[in-house]
Amino acid sequence: MKTRTPISIYILVTVGLTIMAFEMFAHDSGYFSSAFFWGLMLIVIILLLIMNSIGDLIENQNFSKLSDEEKVQYLKEKNTPYFQKLWNSAFKKQSVTEEKDILIDHGFDGITELDNSLPKWWLGLFYFGFIFCAVYMVAFAFTDYAHPEAELTAETKTMLASIAEFEKNAPQINLETAKYSADNIAEGQELFKTNCVTCHGDGGKGGIGPNLTDRHWINHKEKSLFKNVFWMLENGSPNNPTMRPFIKEGTITGKDAEKIAAYVYHINQETAPITQAKGGAAPQGQEVEWENGNN
Ligand code: HEC
């Protein structure tokens, strides 16, 4: 009479397989926090426990029919822990008589072959792989499971939603709160290329709009250069509507303006001016001494 697999193993395997199935067919349904999932788990576990009790009854029945010697043997085996048994079965060696029984009737030069049955763990893995493969193919064919594009779209959606949420709650950057940061220069440069280069030229050398790399300024609204640029982006030029109030009209956000202003500060104060000799536009306005460093 064979010993039975412990109920704990059945429960573990069943719970594992159920989670696997949910992961494949309904992974973004938030099943882990749904009452349905836990209800299902509860029912499954109760069924397994009932099955186990029936198994106990049958076991007792069969046990009483065994001879005394068989009973001792059975109890000894039953008391060996499950994993110990698996381990033993994986490394089991046959006795000489057992070997005779499974010897295959061919050989050469004294080399013979035994018809061993496959170890349990190996068979288990094989069947698991087989079933997994079939379930995987069905899940792949009929659901979004394991489709990278679908996953990407879903993740992008959540990401954009969380960015929008963040933007909504994040403090808006305005003339008072805007701060210079060297970390913004690179992003500011990109934003400058898309929004400003058409008029202010490559690197701010000037064109339709004034040269932003020299010391001359038409508009002097704030004490510091950084804030002055931000002011221009918010209000546009009071004398020339070509320079539009980008922030007020909603073309750029305060956050982008903070980055662009950092870039303009950088090309004006931290790099050599693009003079007329180097292809820059002629200075316009008055020469300005800015105060307050980059604040
Ligand atoms: C459609 C053309 C145009 C675009 C696009 C433009 N500007 Fe201007 N900008 C001008 C003109 C023209 C002036 C001169 C305004 C004046 O005479 O007061 C100016 C002035 C300025 C000034 C003040 C310069 C000074 O000497 O007073 C700054 C700073 C400035 N622009 C930054 C920007 C930035 C940053 C962007 C990109 C977000 C931008 N501009 C986009 C045309 C433009």
Short mmCIF file of C-alpha atoms and ligand atoms in Angstrom, two decimals:
data_model
loop_
_atom_site.label_atom_id
_atom_site.label_comp_id
_atom_site.label_asym_id
_atom_site.label_seq_id
_atom_site.Cartn_x
_atom_site.Cartn_y
_atom_site.Cartn_z
CA MET A 1 0.00 0.00 0.00
CA LYS A 2 1.35 3.39 -1.02
CA THR A 3 1.61 6.37 1.33
CA ARG A 4 -0.31 9.52 0.36
CA THR A 5 1.01 12.95 -0.54
CA PRO A 6 0.39 15.33 2.40
CA ILE A 7 -2.55 17.72 2.11
CA SER A 8 -0.23 20.72 2.61
CA ILE A 9 1.53 19.89 -0.66
CA TYR A 10 -1.83 19.67 -2.50
CA ILE A 11 -2.87 23.02 -1.07
CA LEU A 12 0.44 24.68 -1.99
CA VAL A 13 0.39 23.33 -5.54
CA THR A 14 -3.26 24.25 -6.08
CA VAL A 15 -2.80 27.77 -4.75
CA GLY A 16 0.31 28.15 -6.93
CA LEU A 17 -1.48 26.95 -10.07
CA THR A 18 -4.51 29.15 -9.38
CA ILE A 19 -2.32 32.23 -9.02
CA MET A 20 -0.52 31.26 -12.21
CA ALA A 21 -3.81 30.98 -14.10
CA PHE A 22 -5.00 34.36 -12.81
CA GLU A 23 -1.63 35.91 -13.69
CA MET A 24 -2.03 34.66 -17.24
CA PHE A 25 -5.68 35.35 -17.92
CA ALA A 26 -6.53 38.28 -15.69
CA HIS A 27 -3.29 39.78 -14.44
CA ASP A 28 -4.41 43.40 -14.58
CA SER A 29 -7.79 42.78 -12.97
CA GLY A 30 -6.43 43.34 -9.46
CA TYR A 31 -7.59 39.81 -8.62
CA PHE A 32 -5.40 39.64 -5.53
CA SER A 33 -7.66 42.10 -3.74
CA SER A 34 -10.94 40.75 -5.13
CA ALA A 35 -13.42 38.85 -2.99
CA PHE A 36 -14.00 36.42 -5.88
CA PHE A 37 -10.37 35.29 -5.84
CA TRP A 38 -10.26 34.70 -2.10
CA GLY A 39 -13.70 33.05 -2.15
CA LEU A 40 -12.45 30.69 -4.84
CA MET A 41 -9.33 29.92 -2.81
CA LEU A 42 -11.44 29.18 0.26
CA ILE A 43 -13.75 26.81 -1.65
CA VAL A 44 -10.78 25.05 -3.27
CA ILE A 45 -9.07 24.56 0.09
CA ILE A 46 -12.27 23.28 1.69
CA LEU A 47 -12.72 20.80 -1.18
CA LEU A 48 -9.14 19.64 -0.77
CA LEU A 49 -9.68 19.15 2.98
CA ILE A 50 -12.83 17.09 2.29
CA MET A 51 -10.92 15.05 -0.26
CA ASN A 52 -8.21 14.51 2.33
CA SER A 53 -10.68 13.30 4.97
CA ILE A 54 -12.17 10.80 2.52
CA GLY A 55 -8.62 9.70 1.77
CA ASP A 56 -8.08 9.22 5.53
CA LEU A 57 -11.12 6.97 5.76
CA ILE A 58 -10.01 4.84 2.82
CA GLU A 59 -6.51 4.68 4.23
CA ASN A 60 -7.78 3.41 7.62
CA GLN A 61 -9.94 0.85 5.87
CA ASN A 62 -7.04 -0.47 3.79
CA PHE A 63 -4.66 -0.31 6.71
CA SER A 64 -6.78 -2.66 8.79
CA LYS A 65 -6.55 -5.25 6.01
CA LEU A 66 -2.73 -5.30 6.10
CA SER A 67 -0.68 -7.99 7.84
CA ASP A 68 1.25 -6.99 10.96
CA GLU A 69 4.52 -6.90 9.10
CA GLU A 70 3.06 -4.74 6.33
CA LYS A 71 1.58 -2.43 8.96
CA VAL A 72 5.01 -1.81 10.51
CA GLN A 73 6.50 -1.22 7.07
CA TYR A 74 3.67 1.15 6.14
CA LEU A 75 3.94 3.16 9.36
CA LYS A 76 7.67 3.51 8.93
CA GLU A 77 7.20 4.86 5.44
CA LYS A 78 4.38 7.15 6.55
CA ASN A 79 6.61 8.68 9.20
CA THR A 80 9.34 9.61 6.72
CA PRO A 81 8.89 13.29 5.79
CA TYR A 82 7.53 13.90 2.28
CA PHE A 83 10.57 15.69 0.90
CA GLN A 84 12.87 13.08 2.40
CA LYS A 85 10.91 10.48 0.44
CA LEU A 86 11.19 12.50 -2.77
CA TRP A 87 14.92 12.84 -2.18
CA ASN A 88 15.27 9.12 -1.55
CA SER A 89 13.29 8.25 -4.66
CA ALA A 90 15.56 10.52 -6.73
CA PHE A 91 18.68 8.71 -5.56
CA LYS A 92 17.28 5.26 -5.02
CA LYS A 93 19.60 2.36 -5.82
CA GLN A 94 18.22 -1.03 -6.67
CA SER A 95 19.27 -4.15 -4.85
CA VAL A 96 20.84 -6.91 -6.92
CA THR A 97 17.58 -8.85 -7.21
CA GLU A 98 15.68 -5.74 -8.21
CA GLU A 99 18.31 -5.04 -10.84
CA LYS A 100 17.79 -8.46 -12.33
CA ASP A 101 14.12 -7.66 -12.83
CA ILE A 102 14.75 -4.50 -14.75
CA LEU A 103 17.73 -5.61 -16.77
CA ILE A 104 17.15 -5.05 -20.48
CA ASP A 105 18.06 -8.02 -22.56
CA HIS A 106 20.86 -6.59 -24.54
CA GLY A 107 24.43 -5.66 -23.74
CA PHE A 108 27.88 -5.51 -25.17
CA ASP A 109 31.27 -6.15 -23.69
CA GLY A 110 29.80 -6.61 -20.25
CA ILE A 111 27.93 -3.29 -20.39
CA THR A 112 24.25 -3.77 -19.62
CA GLU A 113 21.30 -1.42 -19.37
CA LEU A 114 18.65 -1.11 -16.66
CA ASP A 115 15.08 -0.13 -17.43
CA ASN A 116 14.77 2.34 -14.52
CA SER A 117 11.54 4.19 -14.07
CA LEU A 118 11.98 7.96 -14.16
CA PRO A 119 12.31 9.74 -10.80
CA LYS A 120 9.10 11.35 -9.50
CA TRP A 121 10.47 14.88 -9.49
CA TRP A 122 11.52 14.48 -13.12
CA LEU A 123 8.09 13.25 -14.17
CA GLY A 124 6.44 16.02 -12.14
CA LEU A 125 8.54 18.63 -13.90
CA PHE A 126 7.79 17.08 -17.28
CA TYR A 127 4.02 17.12 -16.79
CA PHE A 128 4.13 20.60 -15.33
CA GLY A 129 6.08 21.83 -18.35
CA PHE A 130 3.63 20.13 -20.67
CA ILE A 131 0.55 21.68 -19.06
CA PHE A 132 2.22 25.06 -18.66
CA CYS A 133 3.03 25.08 -22.35
CA ALA A 134 -0.55 24.36 -23.35
CA VAL A 135 -2.01 26.95 -20.94
CA TYR A 136 0.58 29.50 -22.03
CA MET A 137 -0.32 29.05 -25.69
CA VAL A 138 -4.02 29.50 -24.98
CA ALA A 139 -3.33 32.56 -22.83
CA PHE A 140 -1.05 34.00 -25.50
CA ALA A 141 -3.56 33.42 -28.28
CA PHE A 142 -6.68 34.73 -26.54
CA THR A 143 -5.53 37.27 -23.97
CA ASP A 144 -2.97 40.08 -23.69
CA TYR A 145 -0.74 37.84 -21.61
CA ALA A 146 2.95 37.97 -22.61
CA HIS A 147 2.37 40.48 -25.42
CA PRO A 148 5.10 43.09 -24.97
CA GLU A 149 3.28 45.79 -26.99
CA ALA A 150 0.11 45.37 -24.95
CA GLU A 151 2.11 45.58 -21.74
CA LEU A 152 3.93 48.66 -23.00
CA THR A 153 0.67 50.39 -23.96
CA ALA A 154 -0.88 49.60 -20.60
CA GLU A 155 2.18 50.79 -18.69
CA THR A 156 2.47 53.96 -20.77
CA LYS A 157 -1.16 54.72 -20.03
CA THR A 158 -0.67 54.35 -16.26
CA MET A 159 2.52 56.33 -16.45
CA LEU A 160 0.92 59.21 -18.36
CA ALA A 161 -2.02 59.18 -15.96
CA SER A 162 0.30 59.40 -12.97
CA ILE A 163 2.28 62.21 -14.62
CA ALA A 164 -0.96 64.12 -15.28
CA GLU A 165 -1.99 63.52 -11.67
CA PHE A 166 1.39 64.75 -10.46
CA GLU A 167 1.24 67.85 -12.65
CA LYS A 168 -2.21 68.64 -11.31
CA ASN A 169 -1.05 68.57 -7.69
CA ALA A 170 2.51 69.78 -8.12
CA PRO A 171 3.02 73.43 -7.16
CA GLN A 172 2.96 75.53 -10.34
CA ILE A 173 6.20 77.30 -11.00
CA ASN A 174 5.85 81.07 -11.42
CA LEU A 175 8.05 84.14 -11.42
CA GLU A 176 8.45 84.03 -7.62
CA THR A 177 9.11 80.32 -7.21
CA ALA A 178 11.22 79.67 -10.33
CA LYS A 179 14.78 78.69 -9.43
CA TYR A 180 17.89 78.38 -11.51
CA SER A 181 19.39 74.91 -11.59
CA ALA A 182 22.31 73.76 -13.71
CA ASP A 183 20.53 70.41 -14.05
CA ASN A 184 17.88 72.10 -16.20
CA ILE A 185 20.27 73.42 -18.84
CA ALA A 186 20.27 70.34 -21.06
CA GLU A 187 16.47 70.05 -21.11
CA GLY A 188 16.21 73.80 -21.50
CA GLN A 189 18.38 73.60 -24.59
CA GLU A 190 16.01 71.07 -26.18
CA LEU A 191 12.99 73.22 -25.35
CA PHE A 192 14.80 76.26 -26.74
CA LYS A 193 15.38 74.40 -30.00
CA THR A 194 11.68 73.65 -30.43
CA ASN A 195 10.26 76.98 -29.25
CA CYS A 196 12.79 79.73 -29.69
CA VAL A 197 15.43 78.94 -32.32
CA THR A 198 13.21 80.09 -35.23
CA CYS A 199 13.54 83.68 -34.00
CA HIS A 200 16.54 83.75 -31.69
CA GLY A 201 18.84 81.61 -33.85
CA ASP A 202 21.07 78.63 -33.07
CA GLY A 203 22.47 78.88 -29.55
CA GLY A 204 20.59 82.19 -29.12
CA LYS A 205 22.85 84.09 -31.52
CA GLY A 206 19.92 86.23 -32.68
CA GLY A 207 17.78 86.63 -35.80
CA ILE A 208 14.25 88.00 -35.83
CA GLY A 209 14.62 88.17 -32.06
CA PRO A 210 17.62 89.71 -30.30
CA ASN A 211 20.95 88.04 -29.61
CA LEU A 212 20.53 86.37 -26.20
CA THR A 213 24.24 85.73 -25.64
CA ASP A 214 25.45 89.31 -25.36
CA ARG A 215 25.33 91.89 -22.55
CA HIS A 216 22.76 94.12 -24.27
CA TRP A 217 19.09 93.95 -23.40
CA ILE A 218 15.99 95.76 -24.64
CA ASN A 219 13.82 94.58 -21.78
CA HIS A 220 15.07 94.98 -18.23
CA LYS A 221 12.14 93.97 -16.01
CA GLU A 222 13.82 91.99 -13.24
CA LYS A 223 17.04 92.43 -11.33
CA SER A 224 18.46 89.05 -12.25
CA LEU A 225 18.97 87.68 -15.72
CA PHE A 226 17.26 84.37 -14.92
CA LYS A 227 14.11 86.08 -13.63
CA ASN A 228 14.16 88.57 -16.49
CA VAL A 229 14.00 85.73 -19.04
CA PHE A 230 11.19 84.12 -17.06
CA TRP A 231 9.36 87.46 -17.02
CA MET A 232 9.69 87.70 -20.80
CA LEU A 233 8.33 84.19 -21.21
CA GLU A 234 5.38 84.98 -18.99
CA ASN A 235 4.46 88.42 -20.30
CA GLY A 236 6.01 88.65 -23.75
CA SER A 237 7.50 91.90 -24.91
CA PRO A 238 5.55 95.08 -24.05
CA ASN A 239 6.97 96.79 -27.16
CA ASN A 240 6.90 94.01 -29.72
CA PRO A 241 4.10 91.42 -29.96
CA THR A 242 6.38 89.13 -31.97
CA MET A 243 7.79 88.00 -28.61
CA ARG A 244 4.67 86.37 -27.29
CA PRO A 245 3.64 85.71 -23.66
CA PHE A 246 4.35 81.99 -23.99
CA ILE A 247 3.29 81.02 -20.45
CA LYS A 248 0.14 83.14 -20.38
CA GLU A 249 -1.03 81.86 -23.76
CA GLY A 250 -0.35 78.31 -22.57
CA THR A 251 2.31 77.36 -25.13
CA ILE A 252 4.80 76.42 -22.41
CA THR A 253 4.38 75.61 -18.72
CA GLY A 254 6.09 77.37 -15.85
CA LYS A 255 8.21 74.29 -15.41
CA ASP A 256 9.44 74.42 -19.01
CA ALA A 257 10.05 78.15 -18.70
CA GLU A 258 12.25 77.47 -15.66
CA LYS A 259 14.34 75.12 -17.79
CA ILE A 260 14.54 77.46 -20.77
CA ALA A 261 15.52 80.38 -18.54
CA ALA A 262 18.32 78.25 -17.04
CA TYR A 263 19.56 77.57 -20.56
CA VAL A 264 19.43 81.25 -21.56
CA TYR A 265 21.28 82.13 -18.34
CA HIS A 266 23.90 79.53 -19.27
CA ILE A 267 24.49 80.80 -22.83
CA ASN A 268 24.56 84.40 -21.62
CA GLN A 269 26.67 84.15 -18.48
CA GLU A 270 28.60 80.92 -18.63
CA THR A 271 29.69 80.76 -22.27
CA ALA A 272 31.37 83.31 -24.53
CA PRO A 273 28.92 85.61 -26.39
CA ILE A 274 28.29 84.92 -30.07
CA THR A 275 29.48 88.27 -31.39
CA GLN A 276 28.83 89.75 -34.84
CA ALA A 277 32.28 88.53 -35.86
CA LYS A 278 31.13 84.95 -35.07
CA GLY A 279 27.85 85.31 -36.96
CA GLY A 280 25.71 86.66 -34.10
CA ALA A 281 23.18 89.49 -34.41
CA ALA A 282 24.21 93.03 -33.53
CA PRO A 283 23.61 94.05 -29.88
CA GLN A 284 20.26 95.72 -29.20
CA GLY A 285 19.21 97.83 -26.20
CA GLN A 286 21.33 98.83 -23.23
CA GLU A 287 24.21 97.06 -21.63
CA VAL A 288 22.95 95.58 -18.36
CA GLU A 289 24.75 94.62 -15.15
CA TRP A 290 22.61 91.88 -13.62
CA GLU A 291 22.26 91.53 -9.86
CA ASN A 292 21.62 88.55 -7.58
CA GLY A 293 23.72 86.02 -9.48
CA ASN A 294 21.41 83.43 -11.01
CA ASN A 295 18.40 83.83 -8.71
C1 HEC B 1 8.26 84.68 -33.29
C2 HEC B 1 9.61 85.06 -32.92
C3 HEC B 1 10.05 84.80 -31.51
C4 HEC B 1 10.00 83.62 -30.84
C5 HEC B 1 9.46 82.28 -31.32
C6 HEC B 1 10.62 83.88 -29.57
N1 HEC B 1 11.01 85.17 -29.46
FE1 HEC B 1 11.96 86.02 -27.88
N2 HEC B 1 11.88 87.75 -28.82
C7 HEC B 1 11.46 88.00 -30.09
C8 HEC B 1 11.57 89.41 -30.40
C9 HEC B 1 11.19 90.06 -31.71
C10 HEC B 1 12.09 90.00 -29.24
C11 HEC B 1 12.40 91.46 -29.03
C12 HEC B 1 11.26 92.06 -28.22
C13 HEC B 1 11.40 93.55 -28.00
O1 HEC B 1 11.82 94.23 -28.91
O2 HEC B 1 11.06 93.94 -26.89
C14 HEC B 1 12.28 88.95 -28.27
C15 HEC B 1 12.79 89.13 -27.01
C16 HEC B 1 13.13 88.14 -26.16
C17 HEC B 1 13.83 88.33 -24.91
C18 HEC B 1 14.27 89.67 -24.35
C19 HEC B 1 15.49 90.09 -25.08
C20 HEC B 1 15.85 91.53 -24.81
O3 HEC B 1 16.91 91.94 -25.27
O4 HEC B 1 15.07 92.21 -24.14
C21 HEC B 1 14.03 87.10 -24.38
C22 HEC B 1 14.74 86.79 -23.08
C23 HEC B 1 13.43 86.17 -25.27
N3 HEC B 1 12.90 86.83 -26.36
C24 HEC B 1 13.43 84.82 -25.05
C25 HEC B 1 12.73 83.95 -25.86
C26 HEC B 1 12.63 82.55 -25.58
C27 HEC B 1 13.28 81.86 -24.40
C28 HEC B 1 11.86 82.03 -26.54
C29 HEC B 1 11.40 80.60 -26.67
C30 HEC B 1 10.47 80.15 -25.67
C31 HEC B 1 11.51 83.09 -27.46
N4 HEC B 1 12.06 84.23 -27.01
C32 HEC B 1 10.78 82.90 -28.59
C33 HEC B 1 10.96 87.08 -30.97
C34 HEC B 1 10.68 85.75 -30.64
#
